[in-house]
mmCIF file of N, CA and C in Angstrom:
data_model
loop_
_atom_site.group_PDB
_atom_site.id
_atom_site.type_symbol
_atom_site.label_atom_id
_atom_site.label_comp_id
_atom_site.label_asym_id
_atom_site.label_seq_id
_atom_site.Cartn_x
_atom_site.Cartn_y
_atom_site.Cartn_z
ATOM 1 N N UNK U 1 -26.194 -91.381 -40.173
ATOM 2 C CA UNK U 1 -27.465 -91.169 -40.831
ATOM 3 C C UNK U 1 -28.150 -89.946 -40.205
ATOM 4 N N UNK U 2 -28.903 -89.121 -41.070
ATOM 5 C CA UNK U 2 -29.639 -87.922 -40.439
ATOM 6 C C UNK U 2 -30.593 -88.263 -40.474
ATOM 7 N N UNK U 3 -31.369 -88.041 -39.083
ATOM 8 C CA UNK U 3 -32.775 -87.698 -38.774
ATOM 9 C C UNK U 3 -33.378 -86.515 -39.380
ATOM 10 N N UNK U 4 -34.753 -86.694 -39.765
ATOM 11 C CA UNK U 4 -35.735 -85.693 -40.099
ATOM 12 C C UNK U 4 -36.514 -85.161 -38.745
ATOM 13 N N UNK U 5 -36.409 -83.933 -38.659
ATOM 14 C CA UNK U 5 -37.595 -83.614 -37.312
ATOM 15 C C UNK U 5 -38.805 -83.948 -37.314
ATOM 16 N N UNK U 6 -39.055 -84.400 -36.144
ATOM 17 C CA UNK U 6 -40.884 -84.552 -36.138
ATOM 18 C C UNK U 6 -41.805 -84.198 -36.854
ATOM 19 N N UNK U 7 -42.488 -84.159 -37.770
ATOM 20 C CA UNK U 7 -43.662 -83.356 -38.002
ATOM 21 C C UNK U 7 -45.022 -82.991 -36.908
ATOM 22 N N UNK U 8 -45.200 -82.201 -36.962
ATOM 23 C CA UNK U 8 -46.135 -81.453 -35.573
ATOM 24 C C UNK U 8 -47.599 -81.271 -36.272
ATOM 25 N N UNK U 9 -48.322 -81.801 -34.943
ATOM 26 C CA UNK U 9 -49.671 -81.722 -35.947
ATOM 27 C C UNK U 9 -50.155 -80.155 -36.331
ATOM 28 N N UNK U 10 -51.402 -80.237 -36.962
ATOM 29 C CA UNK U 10 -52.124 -78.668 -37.142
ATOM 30 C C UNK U 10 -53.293 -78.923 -37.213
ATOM 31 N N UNK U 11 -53.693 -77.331 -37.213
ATOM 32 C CA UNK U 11 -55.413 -77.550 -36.941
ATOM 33 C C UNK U 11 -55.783 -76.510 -38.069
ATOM 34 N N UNK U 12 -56.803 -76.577 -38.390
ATOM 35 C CA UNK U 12 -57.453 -75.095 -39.355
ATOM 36 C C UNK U 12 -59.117 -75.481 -39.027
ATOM 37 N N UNK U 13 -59.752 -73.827 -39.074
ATOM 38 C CA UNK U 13 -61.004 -74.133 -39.002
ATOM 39 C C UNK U 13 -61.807 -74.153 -40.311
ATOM 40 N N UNK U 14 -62.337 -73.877 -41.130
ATOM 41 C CA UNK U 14 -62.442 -73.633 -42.112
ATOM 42 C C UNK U 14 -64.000 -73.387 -42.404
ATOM 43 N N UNK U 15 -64.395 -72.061 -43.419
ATOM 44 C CA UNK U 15 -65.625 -71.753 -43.604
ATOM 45 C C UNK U 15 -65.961 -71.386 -45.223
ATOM 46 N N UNK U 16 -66.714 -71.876 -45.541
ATOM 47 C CA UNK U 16 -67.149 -72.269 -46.880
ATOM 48 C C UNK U 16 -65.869 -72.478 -47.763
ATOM 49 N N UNK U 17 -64.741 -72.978 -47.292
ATOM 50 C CA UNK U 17 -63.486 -73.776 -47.942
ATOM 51 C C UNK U 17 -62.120 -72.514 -47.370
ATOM 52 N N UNK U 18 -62.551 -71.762 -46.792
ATOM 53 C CA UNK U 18 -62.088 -70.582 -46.680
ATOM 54 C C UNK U 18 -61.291 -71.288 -44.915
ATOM 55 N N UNK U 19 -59.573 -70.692 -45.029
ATOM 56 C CA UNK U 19 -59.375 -71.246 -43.413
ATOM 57 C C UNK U 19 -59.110 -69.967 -42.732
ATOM 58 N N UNK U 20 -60.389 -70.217 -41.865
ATOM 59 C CA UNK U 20 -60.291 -68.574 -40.784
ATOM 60 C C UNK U 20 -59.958 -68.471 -39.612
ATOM 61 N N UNK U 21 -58.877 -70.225 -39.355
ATOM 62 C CA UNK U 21 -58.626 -69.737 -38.159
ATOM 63 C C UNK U 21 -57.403 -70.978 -38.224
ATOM 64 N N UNK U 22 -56.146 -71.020 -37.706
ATOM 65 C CA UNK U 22 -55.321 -72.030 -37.990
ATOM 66 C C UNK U 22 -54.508 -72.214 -37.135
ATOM 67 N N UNK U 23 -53.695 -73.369 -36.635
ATOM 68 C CA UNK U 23 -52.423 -73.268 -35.710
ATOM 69 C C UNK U 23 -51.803 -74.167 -36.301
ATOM 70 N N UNK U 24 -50.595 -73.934 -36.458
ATOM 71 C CA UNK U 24 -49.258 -74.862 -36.988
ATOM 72 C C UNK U 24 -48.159 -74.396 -36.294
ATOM 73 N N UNK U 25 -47.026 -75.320 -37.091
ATOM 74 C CA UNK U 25 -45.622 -74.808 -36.078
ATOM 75 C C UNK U 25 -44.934 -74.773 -37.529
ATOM 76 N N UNK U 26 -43.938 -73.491 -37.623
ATOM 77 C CA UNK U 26 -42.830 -73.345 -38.132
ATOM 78 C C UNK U 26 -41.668 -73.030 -37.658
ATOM 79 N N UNK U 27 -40.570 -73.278 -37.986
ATOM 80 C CA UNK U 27 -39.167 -72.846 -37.836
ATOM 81 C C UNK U 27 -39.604 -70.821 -37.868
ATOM 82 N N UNK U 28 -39.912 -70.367 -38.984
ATOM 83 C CA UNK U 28 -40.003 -69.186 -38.597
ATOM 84 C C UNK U 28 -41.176 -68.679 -39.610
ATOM 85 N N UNK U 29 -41.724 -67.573 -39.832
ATOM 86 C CA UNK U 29 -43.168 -67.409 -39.873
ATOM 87 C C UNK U 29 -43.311 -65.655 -40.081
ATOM 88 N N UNK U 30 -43.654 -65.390 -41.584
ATOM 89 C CA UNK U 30 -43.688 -63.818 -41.505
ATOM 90 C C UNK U 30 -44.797 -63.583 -40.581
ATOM 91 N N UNK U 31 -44.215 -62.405 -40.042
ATOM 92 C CA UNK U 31 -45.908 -61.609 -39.687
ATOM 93 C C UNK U 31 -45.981 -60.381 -40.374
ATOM 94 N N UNK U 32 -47.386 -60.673 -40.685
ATOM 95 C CA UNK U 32 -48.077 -60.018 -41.792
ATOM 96 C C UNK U 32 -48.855 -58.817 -40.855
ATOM 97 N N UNK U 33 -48.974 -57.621 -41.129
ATOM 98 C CA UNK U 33 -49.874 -56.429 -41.331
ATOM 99 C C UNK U 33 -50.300 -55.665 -42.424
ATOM 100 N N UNK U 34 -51.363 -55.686 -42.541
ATOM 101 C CA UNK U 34 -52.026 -54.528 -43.781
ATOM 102 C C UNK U 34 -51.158 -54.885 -45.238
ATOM 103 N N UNK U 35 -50.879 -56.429 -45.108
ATOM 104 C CA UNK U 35 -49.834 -56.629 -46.321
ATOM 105 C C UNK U 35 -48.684 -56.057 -46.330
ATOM 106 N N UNK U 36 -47.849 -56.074 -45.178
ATOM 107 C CA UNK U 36 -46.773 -55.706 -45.210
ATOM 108 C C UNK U 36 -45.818 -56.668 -44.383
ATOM 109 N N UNK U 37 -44.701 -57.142 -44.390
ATOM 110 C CA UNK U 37 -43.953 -57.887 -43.346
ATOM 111 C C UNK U 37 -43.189 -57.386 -41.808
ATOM 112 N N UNK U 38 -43.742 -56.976 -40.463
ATOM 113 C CA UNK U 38 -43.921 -56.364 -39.823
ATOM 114 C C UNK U 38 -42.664 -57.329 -39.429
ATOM 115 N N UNK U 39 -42.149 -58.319 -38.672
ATOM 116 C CA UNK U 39 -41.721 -59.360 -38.124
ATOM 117 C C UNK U 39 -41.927 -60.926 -38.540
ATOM 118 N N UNK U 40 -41.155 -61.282 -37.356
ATOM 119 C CA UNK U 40 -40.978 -62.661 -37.668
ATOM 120 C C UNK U 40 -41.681 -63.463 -36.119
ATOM 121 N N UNK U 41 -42.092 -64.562 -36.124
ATOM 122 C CA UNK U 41 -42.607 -65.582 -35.344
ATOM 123 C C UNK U 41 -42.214 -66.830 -35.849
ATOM 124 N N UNK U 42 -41.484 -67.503 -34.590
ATOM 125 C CA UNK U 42 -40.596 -68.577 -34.357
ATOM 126 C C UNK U 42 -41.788 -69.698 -33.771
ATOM 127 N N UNK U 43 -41.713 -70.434 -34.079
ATOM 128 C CA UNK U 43 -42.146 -71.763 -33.631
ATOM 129 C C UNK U 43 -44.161 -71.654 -34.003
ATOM 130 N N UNK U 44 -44.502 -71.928 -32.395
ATOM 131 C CA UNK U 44 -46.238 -72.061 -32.707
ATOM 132 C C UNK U 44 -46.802 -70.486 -33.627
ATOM 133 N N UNK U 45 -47.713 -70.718 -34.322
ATOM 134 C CA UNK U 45 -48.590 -69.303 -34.515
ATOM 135 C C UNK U 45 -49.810 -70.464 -35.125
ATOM 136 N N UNK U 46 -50.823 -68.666 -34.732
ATOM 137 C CA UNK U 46 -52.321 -69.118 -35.039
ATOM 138 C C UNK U 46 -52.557 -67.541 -36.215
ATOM 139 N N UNK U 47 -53.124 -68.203 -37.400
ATOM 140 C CA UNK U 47 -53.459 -67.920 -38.432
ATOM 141 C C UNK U 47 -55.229 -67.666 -37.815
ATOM 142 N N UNK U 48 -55.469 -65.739 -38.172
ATOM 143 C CA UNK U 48 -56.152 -65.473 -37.984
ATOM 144 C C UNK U 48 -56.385 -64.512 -39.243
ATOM 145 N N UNK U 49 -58.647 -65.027 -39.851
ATOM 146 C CA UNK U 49 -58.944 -64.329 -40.955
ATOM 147 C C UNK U 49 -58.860 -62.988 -40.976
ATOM 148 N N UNK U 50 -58.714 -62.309 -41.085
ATOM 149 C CA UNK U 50 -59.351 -60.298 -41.709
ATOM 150 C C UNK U 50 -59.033 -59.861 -42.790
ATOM 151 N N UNK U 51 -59.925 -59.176 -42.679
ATOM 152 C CA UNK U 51 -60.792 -58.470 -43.976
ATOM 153 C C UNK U 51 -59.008 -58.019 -45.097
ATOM 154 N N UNK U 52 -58.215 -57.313 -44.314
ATOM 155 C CA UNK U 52 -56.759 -56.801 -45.083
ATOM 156 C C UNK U 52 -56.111 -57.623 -45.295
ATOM 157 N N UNK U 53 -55.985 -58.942 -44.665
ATOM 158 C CA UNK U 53 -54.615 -59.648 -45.103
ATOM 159 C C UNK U 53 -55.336 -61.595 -45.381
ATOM 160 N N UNK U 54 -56.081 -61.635 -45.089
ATOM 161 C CA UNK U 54 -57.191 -63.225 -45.447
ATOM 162 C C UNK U 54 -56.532 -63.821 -44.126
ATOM 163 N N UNK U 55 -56.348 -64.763 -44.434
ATOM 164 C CA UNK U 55 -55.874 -65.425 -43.377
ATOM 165 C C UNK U 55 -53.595 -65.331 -42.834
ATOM 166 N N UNK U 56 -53.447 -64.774 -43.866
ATOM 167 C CA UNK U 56 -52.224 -64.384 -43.744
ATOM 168 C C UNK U 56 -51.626 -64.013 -42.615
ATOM 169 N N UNK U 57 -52.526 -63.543 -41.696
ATOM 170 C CA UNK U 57 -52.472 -62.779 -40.311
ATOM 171 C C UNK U 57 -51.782 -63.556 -39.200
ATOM 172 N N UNK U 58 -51.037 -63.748 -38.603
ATOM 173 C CA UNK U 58 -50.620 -64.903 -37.140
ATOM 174 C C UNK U 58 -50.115 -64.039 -36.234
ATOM 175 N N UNK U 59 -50.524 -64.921 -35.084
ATOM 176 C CA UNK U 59 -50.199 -64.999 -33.833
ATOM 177 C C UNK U 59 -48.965 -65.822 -33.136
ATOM 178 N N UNK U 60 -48.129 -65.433 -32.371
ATOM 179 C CA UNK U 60 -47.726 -66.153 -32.059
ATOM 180 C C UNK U 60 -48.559 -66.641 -30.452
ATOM 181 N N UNK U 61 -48.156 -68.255 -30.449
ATOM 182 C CA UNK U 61 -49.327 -68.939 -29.195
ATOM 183 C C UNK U 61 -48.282 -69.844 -28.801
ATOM 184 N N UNK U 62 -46.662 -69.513 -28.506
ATOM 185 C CA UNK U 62 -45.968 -70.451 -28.335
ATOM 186 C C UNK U 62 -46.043 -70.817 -26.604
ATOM 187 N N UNK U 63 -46.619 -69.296 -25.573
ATOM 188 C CA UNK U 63 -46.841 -69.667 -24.599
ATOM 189 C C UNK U 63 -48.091 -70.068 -23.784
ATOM 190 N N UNK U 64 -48.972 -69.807 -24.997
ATOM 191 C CA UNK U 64 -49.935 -70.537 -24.391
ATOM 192 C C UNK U 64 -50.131 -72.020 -25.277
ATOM 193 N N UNK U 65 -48.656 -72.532 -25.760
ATOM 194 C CA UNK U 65 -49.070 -74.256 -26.143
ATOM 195 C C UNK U 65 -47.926 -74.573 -25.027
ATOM 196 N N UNK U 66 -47.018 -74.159 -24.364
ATOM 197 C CA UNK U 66 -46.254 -74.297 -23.475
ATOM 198 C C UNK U 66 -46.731 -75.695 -22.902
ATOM 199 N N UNK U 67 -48.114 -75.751 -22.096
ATOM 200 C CA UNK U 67 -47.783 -76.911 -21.739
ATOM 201 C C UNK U 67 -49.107 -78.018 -21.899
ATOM 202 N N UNK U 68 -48.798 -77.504 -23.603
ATOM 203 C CA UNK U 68 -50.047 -78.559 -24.249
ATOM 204 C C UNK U 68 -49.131 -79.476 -24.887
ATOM 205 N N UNK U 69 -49.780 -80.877 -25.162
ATOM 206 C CA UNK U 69 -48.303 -81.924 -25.742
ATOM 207 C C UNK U 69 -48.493 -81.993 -26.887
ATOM 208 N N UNK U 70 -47.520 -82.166 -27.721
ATOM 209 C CA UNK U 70 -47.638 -82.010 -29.499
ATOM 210 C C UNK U 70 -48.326 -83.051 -30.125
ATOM 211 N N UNK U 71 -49.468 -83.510 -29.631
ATOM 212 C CA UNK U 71 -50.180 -84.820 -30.475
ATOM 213 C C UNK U 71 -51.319 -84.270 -31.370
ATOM 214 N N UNK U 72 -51.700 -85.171 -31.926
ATOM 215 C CA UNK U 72 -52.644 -84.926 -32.601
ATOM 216 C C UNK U 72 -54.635 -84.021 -31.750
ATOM 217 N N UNK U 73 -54.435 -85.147 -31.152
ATOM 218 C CA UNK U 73 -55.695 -85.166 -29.889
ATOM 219 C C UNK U 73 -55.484 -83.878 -28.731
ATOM 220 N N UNK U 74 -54.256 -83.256 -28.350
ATOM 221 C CA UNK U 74 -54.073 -82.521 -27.628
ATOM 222 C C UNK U 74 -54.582 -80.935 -28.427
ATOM 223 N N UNK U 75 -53.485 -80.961 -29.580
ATOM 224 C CA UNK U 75 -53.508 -79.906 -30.173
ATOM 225 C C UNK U 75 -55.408 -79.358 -30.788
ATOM 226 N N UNK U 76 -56.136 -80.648 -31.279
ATOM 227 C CA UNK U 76 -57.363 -80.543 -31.091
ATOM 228 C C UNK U 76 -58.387 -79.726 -29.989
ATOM 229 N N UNK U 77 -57.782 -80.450 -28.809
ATOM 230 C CA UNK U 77 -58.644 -80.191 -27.495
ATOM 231 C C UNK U 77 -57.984 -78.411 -27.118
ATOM 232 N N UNK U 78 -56.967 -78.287 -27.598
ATOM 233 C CA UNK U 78 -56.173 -76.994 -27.610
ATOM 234 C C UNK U 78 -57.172 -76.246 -28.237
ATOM 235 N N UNK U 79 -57.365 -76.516 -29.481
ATOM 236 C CA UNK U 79 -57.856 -75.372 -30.518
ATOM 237 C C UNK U 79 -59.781 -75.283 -30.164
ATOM 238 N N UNK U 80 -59.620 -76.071 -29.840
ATOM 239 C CA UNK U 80 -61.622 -76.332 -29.935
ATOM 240 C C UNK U 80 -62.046 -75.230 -28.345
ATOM 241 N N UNK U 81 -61.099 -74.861 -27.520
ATOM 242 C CA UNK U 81 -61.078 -74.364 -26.341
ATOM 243 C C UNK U 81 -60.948 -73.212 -26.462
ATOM 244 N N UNK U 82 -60.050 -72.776 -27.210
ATOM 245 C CA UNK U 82 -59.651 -71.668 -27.673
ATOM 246 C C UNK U 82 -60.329 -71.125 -28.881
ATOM 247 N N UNK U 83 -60.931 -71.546 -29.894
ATOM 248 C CA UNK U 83 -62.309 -71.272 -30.580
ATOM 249 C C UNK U 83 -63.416 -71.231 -30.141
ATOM 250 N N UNK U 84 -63.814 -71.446 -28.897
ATOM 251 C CA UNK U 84 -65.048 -71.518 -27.982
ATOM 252 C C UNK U 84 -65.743 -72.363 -28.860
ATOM 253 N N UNK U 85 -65.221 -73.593 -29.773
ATOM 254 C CA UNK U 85 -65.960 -74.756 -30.313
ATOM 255 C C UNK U 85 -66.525 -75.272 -29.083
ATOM 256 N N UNK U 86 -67.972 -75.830 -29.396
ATOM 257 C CA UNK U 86 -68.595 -76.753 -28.296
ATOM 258 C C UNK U 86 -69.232 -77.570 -28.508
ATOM 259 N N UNK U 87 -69.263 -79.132 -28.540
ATOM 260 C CA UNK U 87 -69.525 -80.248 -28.974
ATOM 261 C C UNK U 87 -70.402 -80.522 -27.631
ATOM 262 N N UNK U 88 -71.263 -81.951 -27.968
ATOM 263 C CA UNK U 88 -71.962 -82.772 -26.985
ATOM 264 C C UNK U 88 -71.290 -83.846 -26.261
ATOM 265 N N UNK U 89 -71.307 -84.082 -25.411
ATOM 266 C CA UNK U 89 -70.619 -85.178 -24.588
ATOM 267 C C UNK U 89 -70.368 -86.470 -25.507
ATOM 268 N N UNK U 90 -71.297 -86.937 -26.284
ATOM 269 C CA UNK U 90 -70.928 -87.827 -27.071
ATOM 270 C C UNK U 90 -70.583 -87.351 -28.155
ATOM 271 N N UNK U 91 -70.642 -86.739 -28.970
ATOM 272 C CA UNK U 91 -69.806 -85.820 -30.193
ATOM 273 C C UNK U 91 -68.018 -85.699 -29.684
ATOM 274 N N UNK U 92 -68.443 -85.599 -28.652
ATOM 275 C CA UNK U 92 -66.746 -85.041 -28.021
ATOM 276 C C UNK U 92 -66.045 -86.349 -28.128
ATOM 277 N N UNK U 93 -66.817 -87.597 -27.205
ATOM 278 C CA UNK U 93 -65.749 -88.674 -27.244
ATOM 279 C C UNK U 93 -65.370 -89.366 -28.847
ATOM 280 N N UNK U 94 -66.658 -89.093 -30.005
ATOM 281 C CA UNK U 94 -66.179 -89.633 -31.093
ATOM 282 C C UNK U 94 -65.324 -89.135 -31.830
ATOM 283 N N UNK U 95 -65.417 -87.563 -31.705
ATOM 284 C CA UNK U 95 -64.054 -86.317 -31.978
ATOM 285 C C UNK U 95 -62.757 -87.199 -31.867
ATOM 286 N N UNK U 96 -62.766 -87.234 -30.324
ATOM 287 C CA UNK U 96 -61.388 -87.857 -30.213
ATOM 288 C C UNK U 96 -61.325 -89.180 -29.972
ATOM 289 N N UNK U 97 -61.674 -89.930 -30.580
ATOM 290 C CA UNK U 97 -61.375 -91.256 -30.600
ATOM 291 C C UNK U 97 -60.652 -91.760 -31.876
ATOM 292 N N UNK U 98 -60.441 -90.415 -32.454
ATOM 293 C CA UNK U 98 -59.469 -90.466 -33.340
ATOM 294 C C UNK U 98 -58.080 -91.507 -34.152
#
């Protein structure tokens, strides 16, 4: 019998329905410039908005998720750190009580 791989969580930020800021994982991942296909990115990337390409844009962030763990709650506390998101002490624990 074959196994299916994990599914890995993701995050997006999103502004007036619009996602301007994102992290997921793919097998592999154009990278986009000025609308053009510059390369490729393997595994983590973060989907970043501008003005030339919308959100089309990524990063790869495979070493800085290195040694974040693939959960739901991690990848959260990942992205909210790295967005300089900032919640209240109690906002935070209901965040993740997920």
């Amino acid at each position: 019998m074959a196994t299916m791989p994990r599914p890995r969580p993701s995050a997006s930020l999103l502004w007036h329905g619009q996602r301007i800021r994102g992290i997921d994982h793919k097998i592999v991942h154009s990278e986009i410039k000025n609308g053009i296909i510059v390369g490729k990115i393997r595994g983590w990337h973060e989907h970043q908005w501008i003005t030339s390409d919308g959100d089309s844009f990524v990063v790869d962030v495979n070493n800085a998720l290195r040694n974040v763990q693939e959960d739901f709650k991690s990848i959260l506390r990942f992205c909210m750190k790295r967005w300089r998101i900032e919640v209240g002490e109690d906002d935070q624990q209901q965040i993740l009580r997920l």
